[in-house]
Amino acid sequence: MVQNTPISVVTIDRFIIEQEQRYPEATGALSGILYDLVVAAKMIANKVRLAGLADVLGAQGTANVQGEIQQKLDVISNDILVKALDHGGRLCAMASEEEEGIITVPDKFQRGNYVMLFDPLDGSSNIDVNIPVGTIFSVLRRVTPGGGPGTVEDMLQPGLKQVAAGYVIYGSSTMLVYTTGHGAHGFTLDPAIGEFLLSHPNIRIPEHGRYLSVNDSYEKYWTEPVKELMRHYRGMNGRRDAMNVRYVGSLVADFHRNLLGGGLFAYPANTKSPSGKLRLLYECNPLAFICEQAGGAAIDGRQRILEVQPTELHQRSPYFVGSKADVEAAADYLAKA
Ligand code: P6P
């Protein structure tokens, strides 16, 4: 089994199949989705890696459903994911931050019993200045009757229904971190052989965080309890040592550093963005699943993020995710809101 093998030779494909073999009832469909996702991740990594050299930097000249200027690599990454996942016969629909409606599986392909939601290239506005960006994904089992196209109803499920979730960070190295509910595991891409190799088995996030990731330029728009909470994290009320502020402005980069080193990422609601900025279904939920599997926590300020019942595909949510003790502090302070 994986545990007895030097982690440097455990490919992600081997890890996926050994996870599947632990469940005799498994059909292999989820494994197939993950295999297709891995191919897409390698292709996107290759595009991102060459971004400075090829004509893929800069804006596409269009805006996405969020009204955000699409970067060329946003659109390229979205297309790579759709084309890598639409023909495998495991999905009945997809949803993307880059597309307003759901993405149907063409009639010429078989449809399966899962849906996938993704942010194809989060933080893409940072690409031109070589700051790490990421792909975030979430997999749900369909809830509508099988056979036909998937619907929005299949997407609007609470995060605790996820059967798999994860992210790819395109940084100093390319890493894929995912969970199927049995721990969070990290794989590093070895470009020399084009394989993701198990490098971070069973990731555990420290109980207390070292890092605080928040954009405090919005402080004037925060409620008083949020301001109090940030003073707590900065050690200004004597209840804890000050956290080091680290804010890259790229969710996957900030989340990944905090996952490995301990920390808290916060994007609170504010008077300008009463629902916060981050998207519940394909940003907050998948990272919350990973974080809880690593021993951390994630809330929207009032409740566990994974228990929020979505009502809209691109709905936003306030977000506090990371080391358990620091998320609990957020729940304490915001209960006074
Ligand atoms: P702000 C990038 O646009 C993003 O969606 C996340 O990757 C990042 O954490 C956040 O927005 C940064 O937002 O308002 O601090 O610039």
mmCIF file of C-alpha atoms and ligand atoms in Angstrom:
data_model
loop_
_atom_site.group_PDB
_atom_site.id
_atom_site.type_symbol
_atom_site.label_atom_id
_atom_site.label_comp_id
_atom_site.label_asym_id
_atom_site.label_seq_id
_atom_site.Cartn_x
_atom_site.Cartn_y
_atom_site.Cartn_z
ATOM 1 C CA MET A 1 0.000 0.000 0.000
ATOM 2 C CA VAL A 2 0.956 3.616 -0.395
ATOM 3 C CA GLN A 3 2.012 3.984 3.227
ATOM 4 C CA ASN A 4 4.969 1.561 2.774
ATOM 5 C CA THR A 5 6.353 3.186 -0.369
ATOM 6 C CA PRO A 6 8.797 6.114 -0.473
ATOM 7 C CA ILE A 7 6.437 8.972 -1.264
ATOM 8 C CA SER A 8 8.714 10.179 -4.048
ATOM 9 C CA VAL A 9 7.506 7.372 -6.375
ATOM 10 C CA VAL A 10 3.800 7.409 -5.591
ATOM 11 C CA THR A 11 2.122 8.979 -8.606
ATOM 12 C CA ILE A 12 -1.288 10.588 -8.188
ATOM 13 C CA ASP A 13 -2.795 7.960 -10.517
ATOM 14 C CA ARG A 14 -1.538 5.204 -8.218
ATOM 15 C CA PHE A 15 -2.841 7.051 -5.159
ATOM 16 C CA ILE A 16 -6.268 7.543 -6.771
ATOM 17 C CA ILE A 17 -6.609 3.861 -7.726
ATOM 18 C CA GLU A 18 -5.473 2.670 -4.291
ATOM 19 C CA GLN A 19 -8.037 4.971 -2.678
ATOM 20 C CA GLU A 20 -10.709 3.528 -4.975
ATOM 21 C CA GLN A 21 -9.709 -0.074 -4.206
ATOM 22 C CA ARG A 22 -10.520 0.543 -0.559
ATOM 23 C CA TYR A 23 -14.206 0.681 -1.563
ATOM 24 C CA PRO A 24 -15.376 -2.482 -3.397
ATOM 25 C CA GLU A 25 -18.625 -0.756 -4.368
ATOM 26 C CA ALA A 26 -16.747 2.008 -6.189
ATOM 27 C CA THR A 27 -17.490 2.140 -9.945
ATOM 28 C CA GLY A 28 -14.315 4.039 -10.838
ATOM 29 C CA ALA A 29 -16.283 7.065 -12.084
ATOM 30 C CA LEU A 30 -14.895 9.435 -9.459
ATOM 31 C CA SER A 31 -11.383 8.147 -10.158
ATOM 32 C CA GLY A 32 -11.974 8.852 -13.833
ATOM 33 C CA ILE A 33 -13.004 12.432 -13.078
ATOM 34 C CA LEU A 34 -9.830 12.922 -11.058
ATOM 35 C CA TYR A 35 -7.663 11.441 -13.823
ATOM 36 C CA ASP A 36 -9.189 13.873 -16.335
ATOM 37 C CA LEU A 37 -8.697 16.743 -13.915
ATOM 38 C CA VAL A 38 -5.011 15.830 -13.518
ATOM 39 C CA VAL A 39 -4.534 16.051 -17.296
ATOM 40 C CA ALA A 40 -6.167 19.484 -17.331
ATOM 41 C CA ALA A 41 -3.978 20.625 -14.434
ATOM 42 C CA LYS A 42 -0.809 19.655 -16.326
ATOM 43 C CA MET A 43 -2.011 21.494 -19.431
ATOM 44 C CA ILE A 44 -2.894 24.642 -17.486
ATOM 45 C CA ALA A 45 0.419 24.471 -15.623
ATOM 46 C CA ASN A 46 2.195 24.413 -18.959
ATOM 47 C CA LYS A 47 0.291 27.491 -20.170
ATOM 48 C CA VAL A 48 0.861 29.401 -16.921
ATOM 49 C CA ARG A 49 4.550 28.443 -16.896
ATOM 50 C CA LEU A 50 5.040 29.948 -20.358
ATOM 51 C CA ALA A 51 2.749 32.937 -19.771
ATOM 52 C CA GLY A 52 5.564 35.450 -19.910
ATOM 53 C CA LEU A 53 6.808 34.107 -23.231
ATOM 54 C CA ALA A 54 3.644 33.324 -25.168
ATOM 55 C CA ASP A 55 0.923 35.754 -26.147
ATOM 56 C CA VAL A 56 -1.338 34.679 -23.290
ATOM 57 C CA LEU A 57 -0.735 37.487 -20.866
ATOM 58 C CA GLY A 58 -3.103 40.324 -20.316
ATOM 59 C CA ALA A 59 -6.787 40.836 -20.649
ATOM 60 C CA GLN A 60 -9.016 38.957 -23.063
ATOM 61 C CA GLY A 61 -11.017 42.105 -23.607
ATOM 62 C CA THR A 62 -14.205 40.538 -22.226
ATOM 63 C CA ALA A 63 -15.828 40.377 -18.800
ATOM 64 C CA ASN A 64 -17.119 37.295 -17.013
ATOM 65 C CA VAL A 65 -20.429 36.859 -15.255
ATOM 66 C CA GLN A 66 -18.898 38.527 -12.220
ATOM 67 C CA GLY A 67 -18.221 41.615 -14.317
ATOM 68 C CA GLU A 68 -14.488 40.973 -13.882
ATOM 69 C CA ILE A 69 -12.141 41.529 -16.805
ATOM 70 C CA GLN A 70 -11.240 38.087 -18.110
ATOM 71 C CA GLN A 71 -7.552 37.415 -18.558
ATOM 72 C CA LYS A 72 -6.568 35.422 -21.619
ATOM 73 C CA LEU A 73 -5.420 32.598 -19.358
ATOM 74 C CA ASP A 74 -8.790 32.583 -17.560
ATOM 75 C CA VAL A 75 -10.497 31.709 -20.813
ATOM 76 C CA ILE A 76 -7.795 29.268 -21.926
ATOM 77 C CA SER A 77 -7.879 27.466 -18.568
ATOM 78 C CA ASN A 78 -11.658 27.290 -18.633
ATOM 79 C CA ASP A 79 -11.611 25.762 -22.112
ATOM 80 C CA ILE A 80 -8.947 23.229 -21.094
ATOM 81 C CA LEU A 81 -11.020 22.060 -18.121
ATOM 82 C CA VAL A 82 -14.256 21.784 -20.107
ATOM 83 C CA LYS A 83 -12.627 19.819 -22.939
ATOM 84 C CA ALA A 84 -10.735 17.539 -20.528
ATOM 85 C CA LEU A 85 -13.876 16.693 -18.563
ATOM 86 C CA ASP A 86 -16.820 16.780 -20.990
ATOM 87 C CA HIS A 87 -16.319 13.459 -22.808
ATOM 88 C CA GLY A 88 -15.434 10.987 -20.036
ATOM 89 C CA GLY A 89 -19.038 9.931 -19.404
ATOM 90 C CA ARG A 90 -18.798 10.656 -15.667
ATOM 91 C CA LEU A 91 -20.260 14.178 -15.528
ATOM 92 C CA CYS A 92 -23.739 15.373 -16.456
ATOM 93 C CA ALA A 93 -22.875 19.091 -16.211
ATOM 94 C CA MET A 94 -20.245 21.569 -15.094
ATOM 95 C CA ALA A 95 -20.225 25.134 -13.762
ATOM 96 C CA SER A 96 -17.450 27.687 -13.944
ATOM 97 C CA GLU A 97 -16.729 31.114 -12.515
ATOM 98 C CA GLU A 98 -16.093 32.140 -16.128
ATOM 99 C CA GLU A 99 -19.528 31.132 -17.463
ATOM 100 C CA GLU A 100 -22.933 32.497 -16.426
ATOM 101 C CA GLY A 101 -24.989 29.342 -16.861
ATOM 102 C CA ILE A 102 -24.188 25.691 -16.358
ATOM 103 C CA ILE A 103 -22.007 23.952 -18.964
ATOM 104 C CA THR A 104 -23.872 21.003 -20.468
ATOM 105 C CA VAL A 105 -22.212 17.819 -21.680
ATOM 106 C CA PRO A 106 -22.690 17.627 -25.477
ATOM 107 C CA ASP A 107 -25.285 15.058 -26.597
ATOM 108 C CA LYS A 108 -22.595 13.142 -28.495
ATOM 109 C CA PHE A 109 -21.008 12.198 -25.179
ATOM 110 C CA GLN A 110 -22.360 9.898 -22.471
ATOM 111 C CA ARG A 111 -23.508 11.605 -19.269
ATOM 112 C CA GLY A 112 -22.684 10.399 -15.790
ATOM 113 C CA ASN A 113 -23.899 10.923 -12.259
ATOM 114 C CA TYR A 114 -21.566 13.697 -11.099
ATOM 115 C CA VAL A 115 -21.246 17.442 -11.593
ATOM 116 C CA MET A 116 -18.100 19.515 -11.295
ATOM 117 C CA LEU A 117 -17.787 23.191 -10.423
ATOM 118 C CA PHE A 118 -14.565 25.136 -10.778
ATOM 119 C CA ASP A 119 -12.762 28.426 -10.731
ATOM 120 C CA PRO A 120 -10.383 27.721 -13.608
ATOM 121 C CA LEU A 121 -7.727 30.263 -12.691
ATOM 122 C CA ASP A 122 -8.320 32.083 -9.449
ATOM 123 C CA GLY A 123 -6.236 35.177 -8.860
ATOM 124 C CA SER A 124 -5.545 35.489 -12.565
ATOM 125 C CA SER A 125 -5.102 39.250 -12.374
ATOM 126 C CA ASN A 126 -1.789 38.413 -10.650
ATOM 127 C CA ILE A 127 -0.418 36.393 -13.557
ATOM 128 C CA ASP A 128 1.267 39.280 -15.324
ATOM 129 C CA VAL A 129 3.372 39.943 -12.235
ATOM 130 C CA ASN A 130 4.250 36.286 -11.666
ATOM 131 C CA ILE A 131 2.307 35.787 -8.449
ATOM 132 C CA PRO A 132 1.013 32.219 -7.850
ATOM 133 C CA VAL A 133 -2.507 31.503 -9.133
ATOM 134 C CA GLY A 134 -4.708 28.436 -8.843
ATOM 135 C CA THR A 135 -7.483 26.184 -10.079
ATOM 136 C CA ILE A 136 -10.171 25.274 -7.533
ATOM 137 C CA PHE A 137 -12.631 22.416 -8.070
ATOM 138 C CA SER A 138 -15.585 20.743 -6.388
ATOM 139 C CA VAL A 139 -17.352 17.473 -7.278
ATOM 140 C CA LEU A 140 -20.940 16.610 -6.302
ATOM 141 C CA ARG A 141 -23.155 13.603 -7.022
ATOM 142 C CA ARG A 142 -26.169 14.608 -9.149
ATOM 143 C CA VAL A 143 -29.498 14.827 -7.311
ATOM 144 C CA THR A 144 -31.783 14.947 -10.394
ATOM 145 C CA PRO A 145 -32.836 11.695 -12.134
ATOM 146 C CA GLY A 146 -29.970 10.098 -14.098
ATOM 147 C CA GLY A 147 -29.545 10.018 -17.861
ATOM 148 C CA GLY A 148 -30.454 13.545 -18.934
ATOM 149 C CA PRO A 149 -28.430 16.749 -18.756
ATOM 150 C CA GLY A 150 -27.486 18.021 -15.328
ATOM 151 C CA THR A 151 -29.276 21.090 -13.981
ATOM 152 C CA VAL A 152 -28.563 23.988 -11.636
ATOM 153 C CA GLU A 153 -30.369 21.961 -8.950
ATOM 154 C CA ASP A 154 -27.507 19.472 -9.084
ATOM 155 C CA MET A 155 -25.104 22.328 -8.339
ATOM 156 C CA LEU A 156 -27.030 24.006 -5.513
ATOM 157 C CA GLN A 157 -26.045 21.550 -2.793
ATOM 158 C CA PRO A 158 -24.420 22.353 0.563
ATOM 159 C CA GLY A 159 -20.662 21.831 0.644
ATOM 160 C CA LEU A 160 -20.951 18.849 2.983
ATOM 161 C CA LYS A 161 -22.345 16.937 -0.016
ATOM 162 C CA GLN A 162 -19.049 17.225 -1.915
ATOM 163 C CA VAL A 163 -17.549 13.847 -2.847
ATOM 164 C CA ALA A 164 -14.208 15.385 -3.873
ATOM 165 C CA ALA A 165 -12.630 18.832 -3.843
ATOM 166 C CA GLY A 166 -9.246 20.426 -4.216
ATOM 167 C CA TYR A 167 -7.023 22.939 -5.869
ATOM 168 C CA VAL A 168 -3.936 23.257 -8.023
ATOM 169 C CA ILE A 169 -1.447 25.971 -7.138
ATOM 170 C CA TYR A 170 0.798 27.181 -9.952
ATOM 171 C CA GLY A 171 3.635 28.564 -7.875
ATOM 172 C CA SER A 172 7.378 27.947 -7.488
ATOM 173 C CA SER A 173 6.260 24.383 -8.098
ATOM 174 C CA THR A 174 2.891 23.107 -9.278
ATOM 175 C CA MET A 175 1.003 21.263 -6.562
ATOM 176 C CA LEU A 176 -2.363 19.529 -6.582
ATOM 177 C CA VAL A 177 -4.072 19.129 -3.192
ATOM 178 C CA TYR A 178 -7.318 17.164 -2.998
ATOM 179 C CA THR A 179 -9.598 15.200 -0.728
ATOM 180 C CA THR A 180 -12.362 12.633 -1.169
ATOM 181 C CA GLY A 181 -13.198 12.789 2.512
ATOM 182 C CA HIS A 182 -10.301 10.601 3.628
ATOM 183 C CA GLY A 183 -7.675 13.180 4.467
ATOM 184 C CA ALA A 184 -6.120 15.982 2.425
ATOM 185 C CA HIS A 185 -3.154 14.986 0.276
ATOM 186 C CA GLY A 186 -0.642 17.051 -1.716
ATOM 187 C CA PHE A 187 1.099 16.081 -4.936
ATOM 188 C CA THR A 188 3.977 17.980 -6.547
ATOM 189 C CA LEU A 189 4.408 18.005 -10.328
ATOM 190 C CA ASP A 190 7.778 16.706 -11.490
ATOM 191 C CA PRO A 191 8.054 18.448 -14.867
ATOM 192 C CA ALA A 192 10.882 16.145 -15.922
ATOM 193 C CA ILE A 193 8.485 13.188 -16.049
ATOM 194 C CA GLY A 194 5.148 15.029 -16.222
ATOM 195 C CA GLU A 195 3.798 13.298 -13.135
ATOM 196 C CA PHE A 196 2.261 14.549 -9.893
ATOM 197 C CA LEU A 197 4.083 12.699 -7.075
ATOM 198 C CA LEU A 198 2.814 12.332 -3.508
ATOM 199 C CA SER A 199 4.773 14.917 -1.517
ATOM 200 C CA HIS A 200 2.392 15.908 1.311
ATOM 201 C CA PRO A 201 0.380 12.865 2.541
ATOM 202 C CA ASN A 202 -2.289 13.518 5.174
ATOM 203 C CA ILE A 203 -1.806 17.272 5.511
ATOM 204 C CA ARG A 204 -2.601 18.612 9.004
ATOM 205 C CA ILE A 205 -3.092 22.339 9.635
ATOM 206 C CA PRO A 206 -1.689 23.588 12.984
ATOM 207 C CA GLU A 207 -4.367 24.295 15.589
ATOM 208 C CA HIS A 208 -3.153 27.879 16.059
ATOM 209 C CA GLY A 209 -2.169 30.000 13.068
ATOM 210 C CA ARG A 210 1.015 31.936 12.460
ATOM 211 C CA TYR A 211 -0.363 33.921 9.546
ATOM 212 C CA LEU A 212 -3.296 36.300 9.113
ATOM 213 C CA SER A 213 -4.429 36.851 5.529
ATOM 214 C CA VAL A 214 -6.865 39.757 5.185
ATOM 215 C CA ASN A 215 -7.109 42.865 3.025
ATOM 216 C CA ASP A 216 -7.332 45.505 5.714
ATOM 217 C CA SER A 217 -7.744 48.317 3.209
ATOM 218 C CA TYR A 218 -11.462 47.543 3.737
ATOM 219 C CA GLU A 219 -11.209 48.201 7.488
ATOM 220 C CA LYS A 220 -13.344 51.327 7.212
ATOM 221 C CA TYR A 221 -16.162 49.169 5.783
ATOM 222 C CA TRP A 222 -15.990 46.448 8.480
ATOM 223 C CA THR A 223 -18.449 46.089 11.356
ATOM 224 C CA GLU A 224 -17.154 46.706 14.875
ATOM 225 C CA PRO A 225 -17.005 42.971 15.775
ATOM 226 C CA VAL A 226 -14.835 42.336 12.690
ATOM 227 C CA LYS A 227 -12.531 45.207 13.698
ATOM 228 C CA GLU A 228 -12.319 43.728 17.223
ATOM 229 C CA LEU A 229 -11.545 40.305 15.756
ATOM 230 C CA MET A 230 -8.695 41.688 13.665
ATOM 231 C CA ARG A 231 -7.295 43.422 16.757
ATOM 232 C CA HIS A 232 -7.397 40.014 18.468
ATOM 233 C CA TYR A 233 -5.457 38.375 15.642
ATOM 234 C CA ARG A 234 -2.916 41.170 15.816
ATOM 235 C CA GLY A 235 -2.362 40.479 19.554
ATOM 236 C CA MET A 236 -3.752 43.859 20.526
ATOM 237 C CA ASN A 237 -6.078 42.613 23.245
ATOM 238 C CA GLY A 238 -3.594 40.389 25.062
ATOM 239 C CA ARG A 239 -5.459 37.179 24.347
ATOM 240 C CA ARG A 240 -2.902 35.809 21.864
ATOM 241 C CA ASP A 241 0.445 36.576 20.236
ATOM 242 C CA ALA A 242 0.279 38.706 17.144
ATOM 243 C CA MET A 243 -0.115 36.812 13.870
ATOM 244 C CA ASN A 244 2.163 37.708 10.961
ATOM 245 C CA VAL A 245 0.127 39.383 8.230
ATOM 246 C CA ARG A 246 0.653 37.674 4.875
ATOM 247 C CA TYR A 247 -1.758 38.669 2.081
ATOM 248 C CA VAL A 248 -0.857 37.813 -1.515
ATOM 249 C CA GLY A 249 -4.220 38.725 -3.001
ATOM 250 C CA SER A 250 -4.412 35.284 -4.603
ATOM 251 C CA LEU A 251 -6.751 33.021 -2.614
ATOM 252 C CA VAL A 252 -5.070 29.720 -3.446
ATOM 253 C CA ALA A 253 -1.611 31.086 -2.551
ATOM 254 C CA ASP A 254 -2.802 32.511 0.765
ATOM 255 C CA PHE A 255 -4.848 29.408 1.591
ATOM 256 C CA HIS A 256 -2.040 26.985 0.715
ATOM 257 C CA ARG A 257 0.541 28.778 2.870
ATOM 258 C CA ASN A 258 -1.850 28.836 5.807
ATOM 259 C CA LEU A 259 -2.810 25.173 5.306
ATOM 260 C CA LEU A 260 0.808 24.053 5.580
ATOM 261 C CA GLY A 261 2.055 26.605 8.127
ATOM 262 C CA GLY A 262 -1.062 27.423 10.128
ATOM 263 C CA GLY A 263 -3.066 30.577 9.675
ATOM 264 C CA LEU A 264 -6.361 32.221 8.981
ATOM 265 C CA PHE A 265 -7.687 33.649 5.732
ATOM 266 C CA ALA A 266 -10.511 36.138 6.161
ATOM 267 C CA TYR A 267 -12.665 37.910 3.608
ATOM 268 C CA PRO A 268 -15.357 39.414 5.833
ATOM 269 C CA ALA A 269 -18.591 40.981 4.673
ATOM 270 C CA ASN A 270 -18.282 44.751 4.522
ATOM 271 C CA THR A 271 -20.596 47.629 3.762
ATOM 272 C CA LYS A 272 -19.381 47.639 0.148
ATOM 273 C CA SER A 273 -19.737 43.849 -0.270
ATOM 274 C CA PRO A 274 -22.429 42.716 2.214
ATOM 275 C CA SER A 275 -21.992 39.087 1.074
ATOM 276 C CA GLY A 276 -18.218 39.260 0.914
ATOM 277 C CA LYS A 277 -16.377 38.650 -2.350
ATOM 278 C CA LEU A 278 -15.567 34.953 -2.611
ATOM 279 C CA ARG A 279 -17.902 32.498 -4.318
ATOM 280 C CA LEU A 280 -19.501 29.865 -2.154
ATOM 281 C CA LEU A 281 -19.748 26.929 -4.558
ATOM 282 C CA TYR A 282 -16.377 26.857 -6.290
ATOM 283 C CA GLU A 283 -14.089 28.749 -3.905
ATOM 284 C CA CYS A 284 -15.330 28.614 -0.299
ATOM 285 C CA ASN A 285 -16.761 25.087 -0.262
ATOM 286 C CA PRO A 286 -13.879 23.154 -1.871
ATOM 287 C CA LEU A 287 -11.231 24.875 0.261
ATOM 288 C CA ALA A 288 -13.391 24.384 3.363
ATOM 289 C CA PHE A 289 -13.607 20.634 2.616
ATOM 290 C CA ILE A 290 -9.812 20.452 2.292
ATOM 291 C CA CYS A 291 -9.302 22.524 5.442
ATOM 292 C CA GLU A 292 -11.688 20.454 7.599
ATOM 293 C CA GLN A 293 -10.051 17.252 6.331
ATOM 294 C CA ALA A 294 -6.728 18.714 7.489
ATOM 295 C CA GLY A 295 -8.124 19.479 10.957
ATOM 296 C CA GLY A 296 -9.060 23.105 10.337
ATOM 297 C CA ALA A 297 -12.407 24.874 10.040
ATOM 298 C CA ALA A 298 -14.332 27.311 7.850
ATOM 299 C CA ILE A 299 -17.308 29.562 8.591
ATOM 300 C CA ASP A 300 -19.186 32.397 6.961
ATOM 301 C CA GLY A 301 -19.187 34.324 10.221
ATOM 302 C CA ARG A 302 -22.321 32.660 11.529
ATOM 303 C CA GLN A 303 -22.234 28.998 10.525
ATOM 304 C CA ARG A 304 -20.077 26.217 9.144
ATOM 305 C CA ILE A 305 -19.562 27.040 5.470
ATOM 306 C CA LEU A 306 -20.214 23.437 4.414
ATOM 307 C CA GLU A 307 -23.737 23.630 5.865
ATOM 308 C CA VAL A 308 -24.815 26.734 3.915
ATOM 309 C CA GLN A 309 -27.684 25.906 1.542
ATOM 310 C CA PRO A 310 -26.851 27.645 -1.772
ATOM 311 C CA THR A 311 -29.567 29.507 -3.664
ATOM 312 C CA GLU A 312 -27.615 30.863 -6.631
ATOM 313 C CA LEU A 313 -24.799 29.431 -8.753
ATOM 314 C CA HIS A 314 -22.421 32.378 -8.325
ATOM 315 C CA GLN A 315 -23.456 33.511 -4.892
ATOM 316 C CA ARG A 316 -20.795 35.047 -2.686
ATOM 317 C CA SER A 317 -20.123 34.472 1.007
ATOM 318 C CA PRO A 318 -18.142 36.055 3.810
ATOM 319 C CA TYR A 319 -15.311 33.625 4.568
ATOM 320 C CA PHE A 320 -13.044 32.706 7.504
ATOM 321 C CA VAL A 321 -10.961 29.587 6.879
ATOM 322 C CA GLY A 322 -7.881 28.041 8.471
ATOM 323 C CA SER A 323 -6.547 26.962 11.873
ATOM 324 C CA LYS A 324 -9.350 25.741 14.083
ATOM 325 C CA ALA A 325 -8.614 27.919 17.137
ATOM 326 C CA ASP A 326 -8.523 31.044 14.952
ATOM 327 C CA VAL A 327 -11.776 30.210 13.186
ATOM 328 C CA GLU A 328 -13.366 29.574 16.589
ATOM 329 C CA ALA A 329 -12.179 33.034 17.668
ATOM 330 C CA ALA A 330 -13.924 34.473 14.598
ATOM 331 C CA ALA A 331 -17.139 32.661 15.544
ATOM 332 C CA ASP A 332 -16.871 34.057 19.115
ATOM 333 C CA TYR A 333 -16.313 37.646 18.036
ATOM 334 C CA LEU A 334 -18.891 37.606 15.246
ATOM 335 C CA ALA A 335 -21.567 36.056 17.433
ATOM 336 C CA LYS A 336 -21.718 39.531 18.988
ATOM 337 C CA ALA A 337 -22.544 41.043 15.577
HETATM 338 P P1 P6P B 1 -9.120 41.780 -2.860
HETATM 339 C C1 P6P B 1 -8.708 37.255 -6.767
HETATM 340 O O1 P6P B 1 -9.403 38.177 -7.590
HETATM 341 C C2 P6P B 1 -9.637 36.878 -5.626
HETATM 342 O O2 P6P B 1 -10.828 36.353 -6.104
HETATM 343 C C3 P6P B 1 -8.922 35.902 -4.706
HETATM 344 O O3 P6P B 1 -8.002 35.106 -5.355
HETATM 345 C C4 P6P B 1 -8.268 36.803 -3.691
HETATM 346 O O4 P6P B 1 -8.119 36.194 -2.423
HETATM 347 C C5 P6P B 1 -9.248 37.980 -3.610
HETATM 348 O O5 P6P B 1 -9.920 38.041 -4.866
HETATM 349 C C6 P6P B 1 -8.528 39.278 -3.376
HETATM 350 O O6 P6P B 1 -9.533 40.276 -3.270
HETATM 351 O O7 P6P B 1 -10.449 42.495 -2.714
HETATM 352 O O8 P6P B 1 -8.372 41.696 -1.546
HETATM 353 O O9 P6P B 1 -8.254 42.278 -3.989
#
